[in-house]
mmCIF file with all atom_site columns, C-alpha atoms in Angstrom:
data_model
loop_
_atom_site.group_PDB
_atom_site.id
_atom_site.type_symbol
_atom_site.label_atom_id
_atom_site.label_alt_id
_atom_site.label_comp_id
_atom_site.label_asym_id
_atom_site.label_entity_id
_atom_site.label_seq_id
_atom_site.pdbx_PDB_ins_code
_atom_site.Cartn_x
_atom_site.Cartn_y
_atom_site.Cartn_z
_atom_site.occupancy
_atom_site.B_iso_or_equiv
_atom_site.pdbx_formal_charge
_atom_site.auth_seq_id
_atom_site.auth_comp_id
_atom_site.auth_asym_id
_atom_site.auth_atom_id
_atom_site.pdbx_PDB_model_num
ATOM 1   C CA . UNK Z 1 1   ? 25.081  17.566  -33.772 1.00 43.00 ? 18  UNK Z CA 1
ATOM 2   C CA . UNK Z 1 2   ? 21.774  17.594  -31.872 1.00 53.00 ? 19  UNK Z CA 1
ATOM 3   C CA . UNK Z 1 3   ? 23.339  15.988  -28.774 1.00 54.00 ? 20  UNK Z CA 1
ATOM 4   C CA . UNK Z 1 4   ? 25.986  18.689  -28.562 1.00 62.00 ? 21  UNK Z CA 1
ATOM 5   C CA . UNK Z 1 5   ? 23.327  21.407  -28.333 1.00 78.00 ? 22  UNK Z CA 1
ATOM 6   C CA . UNK Z 1 6   ? 21.629  19.718  -25.375 1.00 81.00 ? 23  UNK Z CA 1
ATOM 7   C CA . UNK Z 1 7   ? 22.304  20.858  -21.833 1.00 88.00 ? 24  UNK Z CA 1
ATOM 8   C CA . UNK Z 1 8   ? 23.438  18.245  -19.318 1.00 90.00 ? 25  UNK Z CA 1
ATOM 9   C CA . UNK Z 1 9   ? 19.984  18.012  -17.684 1.00 90.00 ? 26  UNK Z CA 1
ATOM 10  C CA . UNK Z 1 10  ? 18.364  17.457  -21.094 1.00 92.00 ? 27  UNK Z CA 1
ATOM 11  C CA . UNK Z 1 11  ? 20.031  14.076  -21.509 1.00 91.00 ? 28  UNK Z CA 1
ATOM 12  C CA . UNK Z 1 12  ? 20.475  13.198  -17.823 1.00 95.00 ? 29  UNK Z CA 1
ATOM 13  C CA . UNK Z 1 13  ? 16.779  13.530  -16.873 1.00 95.00 ? 30  UNK Z CA 1
ATOM 14  C CA . UNK Z 1 14  ? 15.547  11.190  -19.660 1.00 95.00 ? 31  UNK Z CA 1
ATOM 15  C CA . UNK Z 1 15  ? 18.164  8.609   -18.622 1.00 96.00 ? 32  UNK Z CA 1
ATOM 16  C CA . UNK Z 1 16  ? 16.969  8.772   -15.023 1.00 97.00 ? 33  UNK Z CA 1
ATOM 17  C CA . UNK Z 1 17  ? 13.376  8.563   -16.268 1.00 97.00 ? 34  UNK Z CA 1
ATOM 18  C CA . UNK Z 1 18  ? 14.162  5.453   -18.322 1.00 97.00 ? 35  UNK Z CA 1
ATOM 19  C CA . UNK Z 1 19  ? 15.621  3.810   -15.215 1.00 98.00 ? 36  UNK Z CA 1
ATOM 20  C CA . UNK Z 1 20  ? 12.531  4.593   -13.129 1.00 97.00 ? 37  UNK Z CA 1
ATOM 21  C CA . UNK Z 1 21  ? 10.090  3.560   -15.881 1.00 97.00 ? 38  UNK Z CA 1
ATOM 22  C CA . UNK Z 1 22  ? 11.943  0.255   -16.182 1.00 98.00 ? 39  UNK Z CA 1
ATOM 23  C CA . UNK Z 1 23  ? 11.830  -0.175  -12.395 1.00 97.00 ? 40  UNK Z CA 1
ATOM 24  C CA . UNK Z 1 24  ? 8.107   0.626   -12.147 1.00 97.00 ? 41  UNK Z CA 1
ATOM 25  C CA . UNK Z 1 25  ? 7.240   -1.768  -14.976 1.00 97.00 ? 42  UNK Z CA 1
ATOM 26  C CA . UNK Z 1 26  ? 9.261   -4.550  -13.328 1.00 97.00 ? 43  UNK Z CA 1
ATOM 27  C CA . UNK Z 1 27  ? 7.446   -3.928  -10.050 1.00 97.00 ? 44  UNK Z CA 1
ATOM 28  C CA . UNK Z 1 28  ? 4.135   -4.204  -11.907 1.00 96.00 ? 45  UNK Z CA 1
ATOM 29  C CA . UNK Z 1 29  ? 5.230   -7.472  -13.516 1.00 97.00 ? 46  UNK Z CA 1
ATOM 30  C CA . UNK Z 1 30  ? 6.169   -8.834  -10.081 1.00 97.00 ? 47  UNK Z CA 1
ATOM 31  C CA . UNK Z 1 31  ? 2.738   -7.839  -8.709  1.00 96.00 ? 48  UNK Z CA 1
ATOM 32  C CA . UNK Z 1 32  ? 4.209   -5.202  -6.413  1.00 95.00 ? 49  UNK Z CA 1
ATOM 33  C CA . UNK Z 1 33  ? 2.277   -2.357  -8.082  1.00 93.00 ? 50  UNK Z CA 1
ATOM 34  C CA . UNK Z 1 34  ? -1.248  -1.869  -9.323  1.00 92.00 ? 51  UNK Z CA 1
ATOM 35  C CA . UNK Z 1 35  ? -2.006  -0.864  -12.904 1.00 94.00 ? 52  UNK Z CA 1
ATOM 36  C CA . UNK Z 1 36  ? -3.194  2.635   -11.978 1.00 90.00 ? 53  UNK Z CA 1
ATOM 37  C CA . UNK Z 1 37  ? -0.023  3.380   -10.015 1.00 89.00 ? 54  UNK Z CA 1
ATOM 38  C CA . UNK Z 1 38  ? 2.131   2.039   -12.812 1.00 95.00 ? 55  UNK Z CA 1
ATOM 39  C CA . UNK Z 1 39  ? 0.358   4.192   -15.390 1.00 95.00 ? 56  UNK Z CA 1
ATOM 40  C CA . UNK Z 1 40  ? 0.630   7.288   -13.184 1.00 90.00 ? 57  UNK Z CA 1
ATOM 41  C CA . UNK Z 1 41  ? 4.358   6.876   -12.647 1.00 93.00 ? 58  UNK Z CA 1
ATOM 42  C CA . UNK Z 1 42  ? 5.120   6.044   -16.272 1.00 96.00 ? 59  UNK Z CA 1
ATOM 43  C CA . UNK Z 1 43  ? 3.099   9.096   -17.353 1.00 94.00 ? 60  UNK Z CA 1
ATOM 44  C CA . UNK Z 1 44  ? 4.893   11.260  -14.805 1.00 91.00 ? 61  UNK Z CA 1
ATOM 45  C CA . UNK Z 1 45  ? 8.349   10.213  -15.984 1.00 95.00 ? 62  UNK Z CA 1
ATOM 46  C CA . UNK Z 1 46  ? 7.400   10.669  -19.631 1.00 95.00 ? 63  UNK Z CA 1
ATOM 47  C CA . UNK Z 1 47  ? 6.158   14.192  -18.865 1.00 90.00 ? 64  UNK Z CA 1
ATOM 48  C CA . UNK Z 1 48  ? 9.351   15.012  -16.958 1.00 91.00 ? 65  UNK Z CA 1
ATOM 49  C CA . UNK Z 1 49  ? 11.463  13.726  -19.866 1.00 94.00 ? 66  UNK Z CA 1
ATOM 50  C CA . UNK Z 1 50  ? 9.555   15.712  -22.468 1.00 92.00 ? 67  UNK Z CA 1
ATOM 51  C CA . UNK Z 1 51  ? 9.728   18.826  -20.305 1.00 90.00 ? 68  UNK Z CA 1
ATOM 52  C CA . UNK Z 1 52  ? 13.498  18.342  -19.893 1.00 91.00 ? 69  UNK Z CA 1
ATOM 53  C CA . UNK Z 1 53  ? 14.117  17.850  -23.618 1.00 91.00 ? 70  UNK Z CA 1
ATOM 54  C CA . UNK Z 1 54  ? 11.863  20.684  -24.850 1.00 90.00 ? 71  UNK Z CA 1
ATOM 55  C CA . UNK Z 1 55  ? 11.432  23.005  -21.858 1.00 89.00 ? 72  UNK Z CA 1
ATOM 56  C CA . UNK Z 1 56  ? 10.668  26.222  -23.735 1.00 89.00 ? 73  UNK Z CA 1
ATOM 57  C CA . UNK Z 1 57  ? 8.140   24.754  -26.160 1.00 90.00 ? 74  UNK Z CA 1
ATOM 58  C CA . UNK Z 1 58  ? 6.215   22.908  -23.422 1.00 88.00 ? 75  UNK Z CA 1
ATOM 59  C CA . UNK Z 1 59  ? 6.292   25.692  -20.847 1.00 90.00 ? 76  UNK Z CA 1
ATOM 60  C CA . UNK Z 1 60  ? 5.289   28.406  -23.381 1.00 93.00 ? 77  UNK Z CA 1
ATOM 61  C CA . UNK Z 1 61  ? 2.335   26.349  -24.609 1.00 92.00 ? 78  UNK Z CA 1
ATOM 62  C CA . UNK Z 1 62  ? 1.350   25.533  -21.037 1.00 90.00 ? 79  UNK Z CA 1
ATOM 63  C CA . UNK Z 1 63  ? 1.556   29.193  -19.973 1.00 93.00 ? 80  UNK Z CA 1
ATOM 64  C CA . UNK Z 1 64  ? -0.449  30.439  -22.932 1.00 94.00 ? 81  UNK Z CA 1
ATOM 65  C CA . UNK Z 1 65  ? -3.144  27.772  -22.570 1.00 94.00 ? 82  UNK Z CA 1
ATOM 66  C CA . UNK Z 1 66  ? -3.562  28.435  -18.823 1.00 93.00 ? 83  UNK Z CA 1
ATOM 67  C CA . UNK Z 1 67  ? -3.287  32.228  -19.144 1.00 94.00 ? 84  UNK Z CA 1
ATOM 68  C CA . UNK Z 1 68  ? -0.007  32.737  -17.274 1.00 93.00 ? 85  UNK Z CA 1
ATOM 69  C CA . UNK Z 1 69  ? 2.425   35.447  -18.311 1.00 92.00 ? 86  UNK Z CA 1
ATOM 70  C CA . UNK Z 1 70  ? 5.470   33.571  -17.073 1.00 91.00 ? 87  UNK Z CA 1
ATOM 71  C CA . UNK Z 1 71  ? 6.481   30.096  -18.219 1.00 90.00 ? 88  UNK Z CA 1
ATOM 72  C CA . UNK Z 1 72  ? 7.950   29.113  -14.884 1.00 90.00 ? 89  UNK Z CA 1
ATOM 73  C CA . UNK Z 1 73  ? 4.786   30.084  -13.031 1.00 93.00 ? 90  UNK Z CA 1
ATOM 74  C CA . UNK Z 1 74  ? 2.749   27.817  -15.300 1.00 92.00 ? 91  UNK Z CA 1
ATOM 75  C CA . UNK Z 1 75  ? 5.104   24.883  -14.735 1.00 89.00 ? 92  UNK Z CA 1
ATOM 76  C CA . UNK Z 1 76  ? 5.131   25.423  -10.944 1.00 92.00 ? 93  UNK Z CA 1
ATOM 77  C CA . UNK Z 1 77  ? 1.336   25.755  -10.906 1.00 94.00 ? 94  UNK Z CA 1
ATOM 78  C CA . UNK Z 1 78  ? 0.830   22.505  -12.808 1.00 91.00 ? 95  UNK Z CA 1
ATOM 79  C CA . UNK Z 1 79  ? 3.444   20.698  -10.682 1.00 89.00 ? 96  UNK Z CA 1
ATOM 80  C CA . UNK Z 1 80  ? 1.777   21.841  -7.456  1.00 95.00 ? 97  UNK Z CA 1
ATOM 81  C CA . UNK Z 1 81  ? -1.617  20.803  -8.795  1.00 94.00 ? 98  UNK Z CA 1
ATOM 82  C CA . UNK Z 1 82  ? -0.226  17.370  -9.627  1.00 88.00 ? 99  UNK Z CA 1
ATOM 83  C CA . UNK Z 1 83  ? 1.304   17.081  -6.148  1.00 90.00 ? 100 UNK Z CA 1
ATOM 84  C CA . UNK Z 1 84  ? -1.980  18.047  -4.466  1.00 95.00 ? 101 UNK Z CA 1
ATOM 85  C CA . UNK Z 1 85  ? -3.877  15.476  -6.514  1.00 91.00 ? 102 UNK Z CA 1
ATOM 86  C CA . UNK Z 1 86  ? -1.329  12.781  -5.640  1.00 86.00 ? 103 UNK Z CA 1
ATOM 87  C CA . UNK Z 1 87  ? -1.486  13.751  -1.959  1.00 94.00 ? 104 UNK Z CA 1
ATOM 88  C CA . UNK Z 1 88  ? -5.275  13.503  -1.978  1.00 95.00 ? 105 UNK Z CA 1
ATOM 89  C CA . UNK Z 1 89  ? -5.108  10.131  -3.753  1.00 88.00 ? 106 UNK Z CA 1
ATOM 90  C CA . UNK Z 1 90  ? -2.580  8.773   -1.243  1.00 91.00 ? 107 UNK Z CA 1
ATOM 91  C CA . UNK Z 1 91  ? -4.585  10.126  1.679   1.00 95.00 ? 108 UNK Z CA 1
ATOM 92  C CA . UNK Z 1 92  ? -7.698  8.365   0.392   1.00 94.00 ? 109 UNK Z CA 1
ATOM 93  C CA . UNK Z 1 93  ? -5.815  5.105   -0.043  1.00 92.00 ? 110 UNK Z CA 1
ATOM 94  C CA . UNK Z 1 94  ? -4.331  5.375   3.467   1.00 95.00 ? 111 UNK Z CA 1
ATOM 95  C CA . UNK Z 1 95  ? -7.790  5.982   4.955   1.00 97.00 ? 112 UNK Z CA 1
ATOM 96  C CA . UNK Z 1 96  ? -9.144  2.941   3.132   1.00 96.00 ? 113 UNK Z CA 1
ATOM 97  C CA . UNK Z 1 97  ? -6.244  0.780   4.318   1.00 96.00 ? 114 UNK Z CA 1
ATOM 98  C CA . UNK Z 1 98  ? -6.694  1.949   7.916   1.00 97.00 ? 115 UNK Z CA 1
ATOM 99  C CA . UNK Z 1 99  ? -10.382 1.063   7.786   1.00 97.00 ? 116 UNK Z CA 1
ATOM 100 C CA . UNK Z 1 100 ? -9.638  -2.373  6.328   1.00 97.00 ? 117 UNK Z CA 1
ATOM 101 C CA . UNK Z 1 101 ? -6.928  -2.997  8.913   1.00 97.00 ? 118 UNK Z CA 1
ATOM 102 C CA . UNK Z 1 102 ? -9.266  -2.020  11.758  1.00 97.00 ? 119 UNK Z CA 1
ATOM 103 C CA . UNK Z 1 103 ? -11.953 -4.393  10.485  1.00 97.00 ? 120 UNK Z CA 1
ATOM 104 C CA . UNK Z 1 104 ? -9.405  -7.192  10.090  1.00 97.00 ? 121 UNK Z CA 1
ATOM 105 C CA . UNK Z 1 105 ? -8.005  -6.718  13.609  1.00 97.00 ? 122 UNK Z CA 1
ATOM 106 C CA . UNK Z 1 106 ? -11.522 -6.772  15.057  1.00 97.00 ? 123 UNK Z CA 1
ATOM 107 C CA . UNK Z 1 107 ? -12.374 -9.917  13.119  1.00 97.00 ? 124 UNK Z CA 1
ATOM 108 C CA . UNK Z 1 108 ? -9.178  -11.659 14.249  1.00 96.00 ? 125 UNK Z CA 1
ATOM 109 C CA . UNK Z 1 109 ? -9.770  -10.618 17.869  1.00 96.00 ? 126 UNK Z CA 1
ATOM 110 C CA . UNK Z 1 110 ? -13.304 -12.028 17.796  1.00 96.00 ? 127 UNK Z CA 1
ATOM 111 C CA . UNK Z 1 111 ? -12.085 -15.294 16.265  1.00 96.00 ? 128 UNK Z CA 1
ATOM 112 C CA . UNK Z 1 112 ? -9.335  -15.573 18.871  1.00 95.00 ? 129 UNK Z CA 1
ATOM 113 C CA . UNK Z 1 113 ? -11.830 -14.938 21.682  1.00 95.00 ? 130 UNK Z CA 1
ATOM 114 C CA . UNK Z 1 114 ? -14.132 -17.637 20.278  1.00 95.00 ? 131 UNK Z CA 1
ATOM 115 C CA . UNK Z 1 115 ? -11.217 -20.088 20.248  1.00 94.00 ? 132 UNK Z CA 1
ATOM 116 C CA . UNK Z 1 116 ? -10.387 -19.203 23.857  1.00 94.00 ? 133 UNK Z CA 1
ATOM 117 C CA . UNK Z 1 117 ? -14.024 -19.620 24.886  1.00 93.00 ? 134 UNK Z CA 1
ATOM 118 C CA . UNK Z 1 118 ? -14.197 -23.002 23.121  1.00 92.00 ? 135 UNK Z CA 1
ATOM 119 C CA . UNK Z 1 119 ? -11.047 -24.169 24.905  1.00 91.00 ? 136 UNK Z CA 1
ATOM 120 C CA . UNK Z 1 120 ? -12.461 -23.038 28.259  1.00 91.00 ? 137 UNK Z CA 1
ATOM 121 C CA . UNK Z 1 121 ? -15.694 -24.921 27.560  1.00 89.00 ? 138 UNK Z CA 1
ATOM 122 C CA . UNK Z 1 122 ? -13.727 -28.054 26.683  1.00 89.00 ? 139 UNK Z CA 1
ATOM 123 C CA . UNK Z 1 123 ? -11.650 -27.787 29.862  1.00 87.00 ? 140 UNK Z CA 1
ATOM 124 C CA . UNK Z 1 124 ? -14.768 -27.259 31.973  1.00 86.00 ? 141 UNK Z CA 1
ATOM 125 C CA . UNK Z 1 125 ? -16.425 -30.283 30.371  1.00 83.00 ? 142 UNK Z CA 1
ATOM 126 C CA . UNK Z 1 126 ? -13.328 -32.392 31.019  1.00 82.00 ? 143 UNK Z CA 1
ATOM 127 C CA . UNK Z 1 127 ? -13.038 -31.234 34.613  1.00 79.00 ? 144 UNK Z CA 1
ATOM 128 C CA . UNK Z 1 128 ? -16.726 -32.062 35.258  1.00 76.00 ? 145 UNK Z CA 1
ATOM 129 C CA . UNK Z 1 129 ? -16.207 -35.472 33.710  1.00 66.00 ? 146 UNK Z CA 1
ATOM 130 C CA . UNK Z 1 130 ? -13.102 -36.071 35.787  1.00 68.00 ? 147 UNK Z CA 1
ATOM 131 C CA . UNK Z 1 131 ? -14.898 -34.948 38.951  1.00 65.00 ? 148 UNK Z CA 1
ATOM 132 C CA . UNK Z 1 132 ? -17.805 -37.282 38.187  1.00 65.00 ? 149 UNK Z CA 1
ATOM 133 C CA . UNK Z 1 133 ? -15.409 -40.162 37.515  1.00 64.00 ? 150 UNK Z CA 1
ATOM 134 C CA . UNK Z 1 134 ? -13.615 -39.378 40.778  1.00 62.00 ? 151 UNK Z CA 1
ATOM 135 C CA . UNK Z 1 135 ? -16.886 -39.378 42.733  1.00 65.00 ? 152 UNK Z CA 1
ATOM 136 C CA . UNK Z 1 136 ? -17.927 -42.651 41.082  1.00 62.00 ? 153 UNK Z CA 1
ATOM 137 C CA . UNK Z 1 137 ? -14.606 -44.294 41.902  1.00 60.00 ? 154 UNK Z CA 1
ATOM 138 C CA . UNK Z 1 138 ? -14.749 -43.036 45.469  1.00 59.00 ? 155 UNK Z CA 1
ATOM 139 C CA . UNK Z 1 139 ? -18.232 -44.483 46.051  1.00 61.00 ? 156 UNK Z CA 1
ATOM 140 C CA . UNK Z 1 140 ? -17.298 -47.854 44.517  1.00 58.00 ? 157 UNK Z CA 1
ATOM 141 C CA . UNK Z 1 141 ? -14.196 -48.054 46.691  1.00 52.00 ? 158 UNK Z CA 1
ATOM 142 C CA . UNK Z 1 142 ? -16.326 -47.263 49.761  1.00 59.00 ? 159 UNK Z CA 1
ATOM 143 C CA . UNK Z 1 143 ? -18.899 -49.917 48.867  1.00 58.00 ? 160 UNK Z CA 1
ATOM 144 C CA . UNK Z 1 144 ? -16.092 -52.442 48.278  1.00 54.00 ? 161 UNK Z CA 1
ATOM 145 C CA . UNK Z 1 145 ? -14.511 -51.673 51.641  1.00 56.00 ? 162 UNK Z CA 1
ATOM 146 C CA . UNK Z 1 146 ? -17.905 -52.047 53.405  1.00 57.00 ? 163 UNK Z CA 1
ATOM 147 C CA . UNK Z 1 147 ? -18.123 -55.687 52.256  1.00 57.00 ? 164 UNK Z CA 1
#
């Protein structure tokens, strides 16, 4: 009887949420997600499911606790706040990754330059040795021919 009273979105949204929660947890198990990201997404999908199943109860309590007169305004306000927080979090992570990538590229470039310099030094040492050997051979051939 309870399922008949539900609107289509009230059972469809929790099904979609279950799929995404399952997917996020599998990504965490396969070390493709961090714990904090996993917890954020699982919490998000649980909140979306609860809001879909009991929209009036949640939105009325949210509106009254935040001082809004309209339920929809309270939900939109909280959703925008959540989106701004997530945007700030992602921006901070991107800045950190860019800094780490810059440091890594610099480190790799310095290591590569050291390798190139070492190879040049080795080639110079070999060419000096070869030149010395050539000069030594030339003088011994000349002294042999003088006899």
